[in-house]
Amino acid sequence: MTAPIETTGAAAEAQPEAVLKGVEARRIEGRSLGQIAWLRFRRDKVAVAGAIVVILLIAVAALSRPIQALLGLDPNSPNQSLIDPNTTLPKGDLGGMSGDHPLGVDPKFGRDLLARILEGSWVSLIVAFGATLLSVAIGTVLGVVAGFYRGRVDAFISRMMDVFLAFPLLLFAIAISASLQGGAFGMEGLPLHISVLIFVIGFFNWPYMGRIVRAQTLSLREREFVDAARGMGARGPFILFRELLPNLVGPIIVYSTLLIPSNILFEAALSFLGVGIQPPQASWGGMLNQAVKYYEVDPQYMIVPGLAIFVTVLAFNLLGDGLRDALDPRSR
């Protein structure tokens, strides 16, 4: 039997360095909730692709006028020389597609479709984002108040949500938009049409956000951190704005992203029915309306604006699904 080897104090203290010799030392850092959500989102390739498309769409919409100027395009400039006077259809195949007009021109007027798609993009996104902000603001405030105070306040706000959800929104939107076409509130033309659409779509869609925020608030108000805030003497407004709202940011962002494509479709539907954005201002829904007479002869006029709406709505839906999975992994 061999005797155990005794080590001196200095050797014992040096032993951990000897064990770690040749191994790269790294400092272990904790990750925040935002970093964890970003890692989850980054792994979802479909959601990342949707985010890239959304960023490109927003950039194109914001720079639509400079892009048109750079390409020498005008969405309202007629080109009667490109139109067959007998059929009022563009000369050539596929809606008159050419090097000067990559997506062709529209019937009767010969206006460039690419320029009108670019012009309609910022209109659709402004209406969708503005209506979403209005819905989120109203729905968040009323939802968190109803979920936190409960009782009669919750009952009143919940019944108000039921009334708004039962309202014939499309008919009411048509009536309001049609009655305000001439001018109102010191505005007229395109600013009036955009403001009316934002108000109609945003004001009557807030109950969807309100119900989601109310349900989340009912769950959060029973958590330990809320009880701790109450125990320290915090009042209702402090708990609402300092404790509950920060924990509602994730669900609000997710459902806002999912609400934007619905608002894009709603704006397109109103413009298609002739009570949204009025010509000659380009809009995707208005372009679909003008294509109804000609799509059987040449579906190009229906495909171009329809594809623009489809890609935009799909990209926002993919982004919203990815954000939901990243911010709330239990939803998988």
XYZ file of N, CA and C in Angstrom, residues 88-89 107-108 272 287-298 301-302:
57
model
N -60.136 50.420 -74.750
C -59.678 51.117 -73.533
C -58.735 50.254 -72.703
N -58.142 49.224 -73.305
C -57.175 48.366 -72.634
C -55.772 48.722 -73.095
N -56.041 50.196 -67.215
C -56.910 50.464 -68.358
C -57.462 51.883 -68.325
N -57.902 52.337 -69.464
C -58.590 53.611 -69.667
C -57.675 54.815 -69.537
N -62.305 49.555 -51.645
C -62.898 48.749 -52.719
C -64.384 49.081 -52.892
N -57.629 50.206 -56.423
C -57.136 49.553 -57.634
C -57.894 48.247 -57.897
N -58.227 47.522 -56.838
C -59.037 46.317 -57.006
C -60.429 46.662 -57.514
N -60.977 47.778 -57.037
C -62.287 48.216 -57.507
C -62.258 48.504 -59.001
N -61.221 49.197 -59.455
C -61.113 49.532 -60.871
C -60.847 48.308 -61.736
N -60.296 47.246 -61.127
C -59.970 46.048 -61.904
C -61.156 45.122 -62.101
N -62.273 45.382 -61.407
C -63.423 44.484 -61.504
C -63.941 44.397 -62.944
N -63.916 45.502 -63.658
C -64.449 45.520 -65.023
C -63.538 44.817 -66.022
N -62.289 44.619 -65.667
C -61.327 44.161 -66.671
C -60.643 42.845 -66.326
N -60.861 42.289 -65.123
C -60.062 41.131 -64.722
C -60.350 39.894 -65.568
N -61.562 39.811 -66.174
C -61.851 38.667 -67.033
C -61.074 38.753 -68.339
N -60.800 39.966 -68.793
C -60.024 40.145 -70.026
C -58.543 39.988 -69.753
N -58.064 40.617 -68.679
C -56.655 40.536 -68.299
C -56.570 40.580 -66.775
N -54.548 43.324 -63.730
C -54.954 44.467 -62.924
C -55.459 44.037 -61.542
N -55.947 42.814 -61.433
C -56.376 42.294 -60.137
C -55.210 41.654 -59.383
